[in-house]
CSV table of C-alpha atoms and ligand atoms in Angstrom, one decimal:
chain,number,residue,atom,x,y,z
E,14,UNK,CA,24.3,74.0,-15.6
E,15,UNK,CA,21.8,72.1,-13.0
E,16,UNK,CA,23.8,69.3,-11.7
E,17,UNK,CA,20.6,67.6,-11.0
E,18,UNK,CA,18.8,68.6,-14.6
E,19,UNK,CA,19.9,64.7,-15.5
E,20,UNK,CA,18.9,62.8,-12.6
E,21,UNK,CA,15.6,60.6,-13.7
E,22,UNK,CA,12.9,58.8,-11.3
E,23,UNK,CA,11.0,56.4,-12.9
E,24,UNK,CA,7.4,57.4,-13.3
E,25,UNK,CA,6.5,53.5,-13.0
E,26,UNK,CA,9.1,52.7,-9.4
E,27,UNK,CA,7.8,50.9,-6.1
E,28,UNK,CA,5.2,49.0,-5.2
E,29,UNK,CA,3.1,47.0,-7.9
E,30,UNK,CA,-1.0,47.2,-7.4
E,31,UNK,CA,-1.0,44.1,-6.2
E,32,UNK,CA,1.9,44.2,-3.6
E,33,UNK,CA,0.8,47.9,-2.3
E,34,UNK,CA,-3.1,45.7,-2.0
E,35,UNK,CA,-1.5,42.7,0.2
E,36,UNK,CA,0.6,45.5,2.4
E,37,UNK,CA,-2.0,47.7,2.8
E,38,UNK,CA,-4.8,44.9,3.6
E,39,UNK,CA,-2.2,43.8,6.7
E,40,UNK,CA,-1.9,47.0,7.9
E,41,UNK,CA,-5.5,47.5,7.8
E,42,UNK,CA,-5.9,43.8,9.7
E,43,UNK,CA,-3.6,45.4,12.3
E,44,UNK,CA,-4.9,48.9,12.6
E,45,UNK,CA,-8.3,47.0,13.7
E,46,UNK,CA,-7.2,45.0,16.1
E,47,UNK,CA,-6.9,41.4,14.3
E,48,UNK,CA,-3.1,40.0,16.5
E,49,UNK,CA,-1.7,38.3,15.6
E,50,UNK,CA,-1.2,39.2,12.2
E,51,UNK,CA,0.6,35.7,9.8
E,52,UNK,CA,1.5,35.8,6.6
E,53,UNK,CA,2.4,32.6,4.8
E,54,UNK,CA,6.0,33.5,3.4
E,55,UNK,CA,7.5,37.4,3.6
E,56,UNK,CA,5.2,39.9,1.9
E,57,UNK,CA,7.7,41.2,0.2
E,58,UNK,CA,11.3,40.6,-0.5
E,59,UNK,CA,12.3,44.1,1.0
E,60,UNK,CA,14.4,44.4,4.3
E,61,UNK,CA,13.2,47.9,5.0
E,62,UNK,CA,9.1,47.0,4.7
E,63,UNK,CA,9.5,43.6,6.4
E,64,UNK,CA,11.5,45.6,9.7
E,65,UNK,CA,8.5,47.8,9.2
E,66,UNK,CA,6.1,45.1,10.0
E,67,UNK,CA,7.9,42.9,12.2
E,68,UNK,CA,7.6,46.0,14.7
E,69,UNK,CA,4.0,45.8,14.2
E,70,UNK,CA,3.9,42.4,15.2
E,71,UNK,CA,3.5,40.9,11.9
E,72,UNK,CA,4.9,38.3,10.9
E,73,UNK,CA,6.0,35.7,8.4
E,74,UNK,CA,5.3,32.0,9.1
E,75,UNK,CA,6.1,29.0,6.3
E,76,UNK,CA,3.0,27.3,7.8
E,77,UNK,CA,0.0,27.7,10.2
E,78,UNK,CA,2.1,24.8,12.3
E,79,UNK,CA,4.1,27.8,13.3
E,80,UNK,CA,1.5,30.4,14.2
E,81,UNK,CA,2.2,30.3,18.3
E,82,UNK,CA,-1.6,31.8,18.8
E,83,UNK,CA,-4.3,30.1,16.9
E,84,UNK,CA,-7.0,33.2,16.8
E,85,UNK,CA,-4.3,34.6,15.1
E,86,UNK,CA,-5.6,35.5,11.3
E,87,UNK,CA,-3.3,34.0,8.0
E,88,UNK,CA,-3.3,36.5,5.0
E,89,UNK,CA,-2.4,34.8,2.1
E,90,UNK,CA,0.1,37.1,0.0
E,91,UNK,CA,0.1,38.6,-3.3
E,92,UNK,CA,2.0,35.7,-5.2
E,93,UNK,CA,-0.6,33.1,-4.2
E,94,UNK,CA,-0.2,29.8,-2.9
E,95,UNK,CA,-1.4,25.9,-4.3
E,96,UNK,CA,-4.9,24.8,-4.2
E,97,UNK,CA,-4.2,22.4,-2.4
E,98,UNK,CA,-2.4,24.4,0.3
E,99,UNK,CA,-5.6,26.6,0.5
E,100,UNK,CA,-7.4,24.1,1.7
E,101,UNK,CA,-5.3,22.6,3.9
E,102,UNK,CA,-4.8,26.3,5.8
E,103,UNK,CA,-8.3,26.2,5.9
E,104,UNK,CA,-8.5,23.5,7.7
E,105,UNK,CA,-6.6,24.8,11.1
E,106,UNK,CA,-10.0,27.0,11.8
E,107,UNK,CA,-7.9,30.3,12.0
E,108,UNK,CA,-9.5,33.0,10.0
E,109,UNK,CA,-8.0,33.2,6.2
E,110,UNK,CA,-7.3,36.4,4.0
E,111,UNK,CA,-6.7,35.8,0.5
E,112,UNK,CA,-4.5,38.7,-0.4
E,113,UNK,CA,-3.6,37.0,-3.5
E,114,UNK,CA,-3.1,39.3,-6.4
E,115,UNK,CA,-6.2,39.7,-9.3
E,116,UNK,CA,-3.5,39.6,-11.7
E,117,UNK,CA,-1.9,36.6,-10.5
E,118,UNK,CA,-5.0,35.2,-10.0
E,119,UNK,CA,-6.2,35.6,-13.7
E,120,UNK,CA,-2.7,33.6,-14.3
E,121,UNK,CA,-4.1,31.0,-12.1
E,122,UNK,CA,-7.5,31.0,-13.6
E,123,UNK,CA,-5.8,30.7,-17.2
E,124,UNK,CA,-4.0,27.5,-16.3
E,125,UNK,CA,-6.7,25.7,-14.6
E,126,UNK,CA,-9.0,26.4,-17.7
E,127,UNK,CA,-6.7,24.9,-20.3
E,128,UNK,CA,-5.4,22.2,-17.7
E,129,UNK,CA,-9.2,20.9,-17.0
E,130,UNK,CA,-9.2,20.7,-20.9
E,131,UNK,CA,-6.0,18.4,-21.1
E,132,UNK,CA,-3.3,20.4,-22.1
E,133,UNK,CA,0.2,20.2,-20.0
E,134,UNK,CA,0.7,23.7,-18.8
E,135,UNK,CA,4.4,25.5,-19.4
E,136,UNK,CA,5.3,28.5,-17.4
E,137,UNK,CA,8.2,31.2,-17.9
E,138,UNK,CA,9.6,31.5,-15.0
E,139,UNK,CA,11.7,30.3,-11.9
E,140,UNK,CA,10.8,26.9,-10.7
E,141,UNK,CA,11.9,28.0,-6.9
E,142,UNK,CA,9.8,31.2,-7.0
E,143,UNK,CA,6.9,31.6,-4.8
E,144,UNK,CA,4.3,32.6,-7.4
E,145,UNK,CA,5.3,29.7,-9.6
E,146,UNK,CA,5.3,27.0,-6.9
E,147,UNK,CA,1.5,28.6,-6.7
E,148,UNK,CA,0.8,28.5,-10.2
E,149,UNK,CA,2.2,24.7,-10.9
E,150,UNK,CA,-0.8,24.1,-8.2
E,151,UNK,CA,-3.4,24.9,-11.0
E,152,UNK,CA,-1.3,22.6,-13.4
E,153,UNK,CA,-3.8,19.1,-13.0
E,154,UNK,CA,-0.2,17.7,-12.0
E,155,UNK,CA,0.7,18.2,-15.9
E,156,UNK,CA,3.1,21.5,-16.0
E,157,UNK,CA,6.9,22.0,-16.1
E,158,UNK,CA,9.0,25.3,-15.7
E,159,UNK,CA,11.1,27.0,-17.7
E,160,UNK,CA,13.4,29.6,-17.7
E,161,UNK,CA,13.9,30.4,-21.5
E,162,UNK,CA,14.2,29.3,-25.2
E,163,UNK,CA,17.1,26.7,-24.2
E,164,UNK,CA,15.5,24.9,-21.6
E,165,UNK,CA,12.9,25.1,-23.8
E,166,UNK,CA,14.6,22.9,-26.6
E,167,UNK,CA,14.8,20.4,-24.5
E,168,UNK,CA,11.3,19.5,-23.7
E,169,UNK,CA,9.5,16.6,-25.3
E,170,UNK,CA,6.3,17.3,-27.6
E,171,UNK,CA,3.0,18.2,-26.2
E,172,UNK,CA,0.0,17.4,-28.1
E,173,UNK,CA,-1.8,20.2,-26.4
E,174,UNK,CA,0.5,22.8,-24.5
E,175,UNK,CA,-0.4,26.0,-22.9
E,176,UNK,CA,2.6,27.9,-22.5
E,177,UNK,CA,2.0,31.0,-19.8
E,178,UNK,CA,3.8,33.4,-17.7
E,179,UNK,CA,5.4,34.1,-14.5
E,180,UNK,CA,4.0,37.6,-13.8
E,181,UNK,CA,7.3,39.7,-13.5
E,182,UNK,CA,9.2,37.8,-16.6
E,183,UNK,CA,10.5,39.7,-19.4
E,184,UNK,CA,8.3,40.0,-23.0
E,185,UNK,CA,11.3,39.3,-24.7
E,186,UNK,CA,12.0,35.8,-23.2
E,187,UNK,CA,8.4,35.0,-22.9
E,188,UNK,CA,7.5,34.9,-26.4
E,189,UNK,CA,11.1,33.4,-27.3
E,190,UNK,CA,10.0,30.4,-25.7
E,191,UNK,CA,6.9,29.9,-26.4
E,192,UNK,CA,8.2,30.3,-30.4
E,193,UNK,CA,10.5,27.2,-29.6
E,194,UNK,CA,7.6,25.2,-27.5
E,195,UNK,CA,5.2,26.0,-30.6
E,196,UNK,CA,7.4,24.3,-32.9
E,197,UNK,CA,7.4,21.0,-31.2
E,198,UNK,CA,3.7,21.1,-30.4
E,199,UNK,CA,0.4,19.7,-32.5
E,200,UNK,CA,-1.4,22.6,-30.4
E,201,UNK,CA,-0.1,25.5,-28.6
E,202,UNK,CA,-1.8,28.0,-26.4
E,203,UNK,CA,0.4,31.0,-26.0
E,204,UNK,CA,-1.2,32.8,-22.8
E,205,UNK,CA,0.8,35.9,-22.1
E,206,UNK,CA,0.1,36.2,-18.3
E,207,UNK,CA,3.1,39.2,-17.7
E,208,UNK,CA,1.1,41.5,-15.5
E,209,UNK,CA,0.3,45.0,-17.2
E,210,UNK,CA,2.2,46.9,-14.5
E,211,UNK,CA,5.3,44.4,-15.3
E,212,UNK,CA,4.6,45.5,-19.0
E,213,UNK,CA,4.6,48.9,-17.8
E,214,UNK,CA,7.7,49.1,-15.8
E,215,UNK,CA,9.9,47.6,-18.4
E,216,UNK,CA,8.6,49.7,-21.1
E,217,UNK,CA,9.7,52.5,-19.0
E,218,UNK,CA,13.3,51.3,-18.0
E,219,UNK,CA,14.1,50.4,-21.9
E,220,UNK,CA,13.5,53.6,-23.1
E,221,UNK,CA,14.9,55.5,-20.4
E,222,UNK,CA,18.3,53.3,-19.8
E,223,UNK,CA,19.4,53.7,-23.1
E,224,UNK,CA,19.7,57.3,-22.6
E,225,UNK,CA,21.4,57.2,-18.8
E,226,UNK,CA,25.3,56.6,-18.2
E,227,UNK,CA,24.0,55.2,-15.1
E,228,UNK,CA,21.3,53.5,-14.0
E,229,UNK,CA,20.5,52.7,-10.0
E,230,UNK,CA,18.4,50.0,-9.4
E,231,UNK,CA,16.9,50.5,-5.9
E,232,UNK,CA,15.4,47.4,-3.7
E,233,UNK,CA,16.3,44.1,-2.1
E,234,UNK,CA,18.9,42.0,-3.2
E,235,UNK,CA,16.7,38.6,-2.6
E,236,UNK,CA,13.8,40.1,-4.9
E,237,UNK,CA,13.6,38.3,-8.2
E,238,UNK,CA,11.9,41.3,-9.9
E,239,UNK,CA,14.2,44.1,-9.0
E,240,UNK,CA,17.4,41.3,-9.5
E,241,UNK,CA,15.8,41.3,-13.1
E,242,UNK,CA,15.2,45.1,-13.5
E,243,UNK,CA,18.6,45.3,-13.2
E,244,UNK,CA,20.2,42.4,-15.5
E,245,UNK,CA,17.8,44.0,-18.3
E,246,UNK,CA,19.5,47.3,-17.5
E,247,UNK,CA,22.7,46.0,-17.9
E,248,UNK,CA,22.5,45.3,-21.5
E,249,UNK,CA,21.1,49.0,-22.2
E,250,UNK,CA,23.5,51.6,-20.1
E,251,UNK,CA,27.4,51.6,-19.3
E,252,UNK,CA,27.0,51.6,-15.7
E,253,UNK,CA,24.2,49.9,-13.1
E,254,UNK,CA,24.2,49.9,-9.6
E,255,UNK,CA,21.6,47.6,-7.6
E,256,UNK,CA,21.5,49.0,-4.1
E,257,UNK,CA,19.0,48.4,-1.3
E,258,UNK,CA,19.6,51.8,0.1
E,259,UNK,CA,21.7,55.1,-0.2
E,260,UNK,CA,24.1,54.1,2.3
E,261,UNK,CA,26.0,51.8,-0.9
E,262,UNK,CA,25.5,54.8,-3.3
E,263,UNK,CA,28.7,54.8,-5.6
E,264,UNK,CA,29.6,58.3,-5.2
E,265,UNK,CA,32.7,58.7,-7.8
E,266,UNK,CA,29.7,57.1,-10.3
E,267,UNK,CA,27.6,59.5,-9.5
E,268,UNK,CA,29.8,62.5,-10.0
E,269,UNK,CA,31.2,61.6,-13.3
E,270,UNK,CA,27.6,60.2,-14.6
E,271,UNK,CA,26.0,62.8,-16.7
E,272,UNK,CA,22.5,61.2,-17.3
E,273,UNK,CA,21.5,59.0,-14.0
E,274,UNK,CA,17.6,57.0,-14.4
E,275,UNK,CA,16.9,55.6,-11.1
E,276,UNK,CA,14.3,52.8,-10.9
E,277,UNK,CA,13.0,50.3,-8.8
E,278,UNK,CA,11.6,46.9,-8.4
E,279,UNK,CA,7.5,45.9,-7.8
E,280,UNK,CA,8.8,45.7,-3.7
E,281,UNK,CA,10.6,48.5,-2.9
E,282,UNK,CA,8.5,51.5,-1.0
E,283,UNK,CA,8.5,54.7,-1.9
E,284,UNK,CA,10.3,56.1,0.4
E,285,UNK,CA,13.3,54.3,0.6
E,286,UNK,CA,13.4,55.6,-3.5
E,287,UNK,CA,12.7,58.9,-2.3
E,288,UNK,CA,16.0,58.6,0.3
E,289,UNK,CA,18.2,57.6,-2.3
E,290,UNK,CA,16.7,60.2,-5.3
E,291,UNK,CA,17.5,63.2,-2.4
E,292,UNK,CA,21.0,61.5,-1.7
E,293,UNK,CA,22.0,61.2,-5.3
E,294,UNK,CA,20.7,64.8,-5.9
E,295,UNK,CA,22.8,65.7,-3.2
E,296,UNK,CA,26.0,64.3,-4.3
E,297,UNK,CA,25.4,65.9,-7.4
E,298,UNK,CA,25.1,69.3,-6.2
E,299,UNK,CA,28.5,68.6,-3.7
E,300,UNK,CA,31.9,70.5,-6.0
E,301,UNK,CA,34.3,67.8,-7.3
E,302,UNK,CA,37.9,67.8,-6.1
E,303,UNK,CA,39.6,71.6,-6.8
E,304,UNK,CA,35.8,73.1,-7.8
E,305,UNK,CA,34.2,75.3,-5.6
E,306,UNK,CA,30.3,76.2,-5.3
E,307,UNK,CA,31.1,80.0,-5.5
E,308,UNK,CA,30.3,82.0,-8.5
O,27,LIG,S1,4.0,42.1,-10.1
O,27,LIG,FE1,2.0,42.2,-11.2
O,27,LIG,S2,1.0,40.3,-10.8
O,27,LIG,FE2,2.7,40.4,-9.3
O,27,LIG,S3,1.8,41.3,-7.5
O,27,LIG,FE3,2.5,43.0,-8.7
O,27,LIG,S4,0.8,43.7,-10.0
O,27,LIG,FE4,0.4,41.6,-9.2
């Protein structure tokens, strides 16, 4: 039999739209000439790319206090950032670059709709993460963050909520708390703001996972999507591994795995999936202890 017949890449691994958008647009910046290249917090949360661009002589900055050259141009990154921190970037004359993702964006735009109507804004998310710092922005100083159903329970009643999304949550959760907020509201807005390629992804890694004896989860370990790729995996096949590259493959996993499904998180490039697909394959196609390749 093929060793490799049961080794799975998912179709929907790597970059997101909008994260291959803001790498691309910096590149782009670079390739014409525009140094030095800032971007207001790491592109991505992914070693490997961030090395990548750090050679290139782009780099991350918290704010335009610490860009050293002032003709320098600021690129704004796909998770977006506070009104009120746009404009205040604005103000330091350097040239701006909204790389801000459309679908993050149409989050944003949700929020400030229902917020300029008076309703207190709930987002599904992770109060710390940089997308929902930038969200909470658009709030009219009325939101709160939640991470699920229980915190959820907790909150007081809204007589006008609109309860949205962090782009990268899970459906599941999502709608489990907006069921609870609903409850305890006299009107609730339930404004599913998961992006489609989120959607996508975990469509993909439920129906696939169930099926694999192991599941590797490729791409940072500080990136909250590809942390939560694999905690849903977890609950659907006997075995996950979350590695960043194929150096910290598992190989005894491997070997006795019949069915692998390897997937990866909205920041990890492709190639880095490709080096640990052709690694995995490889290990796979290596004899176990006291078998022999000869026919
Ligand atoms: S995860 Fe979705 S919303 Fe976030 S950057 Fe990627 S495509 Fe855009």
């Amino acid at each position: 039999m093929e060793k490799n017949a049961d080794v799975i890449v998912a179709k929907c691994a790597g970059f997101c739209p909008g994260v291959k958008r803001a790498i691309d647009r910096v590149l782009e910046l670079e390739a014409d000439g525009k140094k030095p290249v800032y971007t207001i917090g790491p592109l991505i949360h992914n070693k490997q790319v961030t090395d990548m661009l750090a050679a290139k002589q782009i780099t991350a900055i918290d704010t335009p206090d610490h860009a050293s050259d002032k003709s320098g141009v600021l690129v704004i990154r796909a998770h977006g950032i506070t009104p009120d921190f746009q404009k205040q970037i604005q103000s330091y004359g350097m040239e701006v670059v909204d790389a801000t993702c459309p679908l993050v964006k149409h989050a944003q735009n949700i929020i400030e709709q229902f917020a300029s109507q008076g309703y207190h804004t709930v987002i599904v998310g992770e109060g710390d993460h940089a997308e929902v710092i930038g969200l909470m922005g658009y709030t009219h100083g009325k939101g709160t963050v939640v991470s699920g159903p229980e915190e959820a329970e907790k909150l007081p009643y809204f007589d006008k909520v609109n309860v949205v999304s962090q782009t990268t949550q899970k459906e599941s959760v999502f709608y489990a708390t907006a069921e609870t907020i609903q409850k305890r509201a006299g009107v609730c807005q339930i404004s599913n703001t998961i992006c489609q390629p989120t959607k996508d992804r975990q469509k993909e890694t439920i129906e696939q996972a169930q099926h694999a004896d192991l599941v590797i989860v490729v791409g940072g370990k500080h990136s909250a999507n590809t942390t939560r790729l694999a905690l849903l995996c977890k609950g659907l096949a006997p075995s996950v591994q979350h590695v960043e590259t194929e150096a910290e493959l598992n190989e005894d996993l491997i070997k006795q795995s019949p069915r692998i499904f390897i997937t990866a998180g909205a920041s990890t490039p492709d190639w880095v999936i490709e080096r640990v697909a052709a690694r995995v394959k490889q290990l796979r196609a290596q004899p176990n202890e006291g078998e022999t390749n000869e026919y």
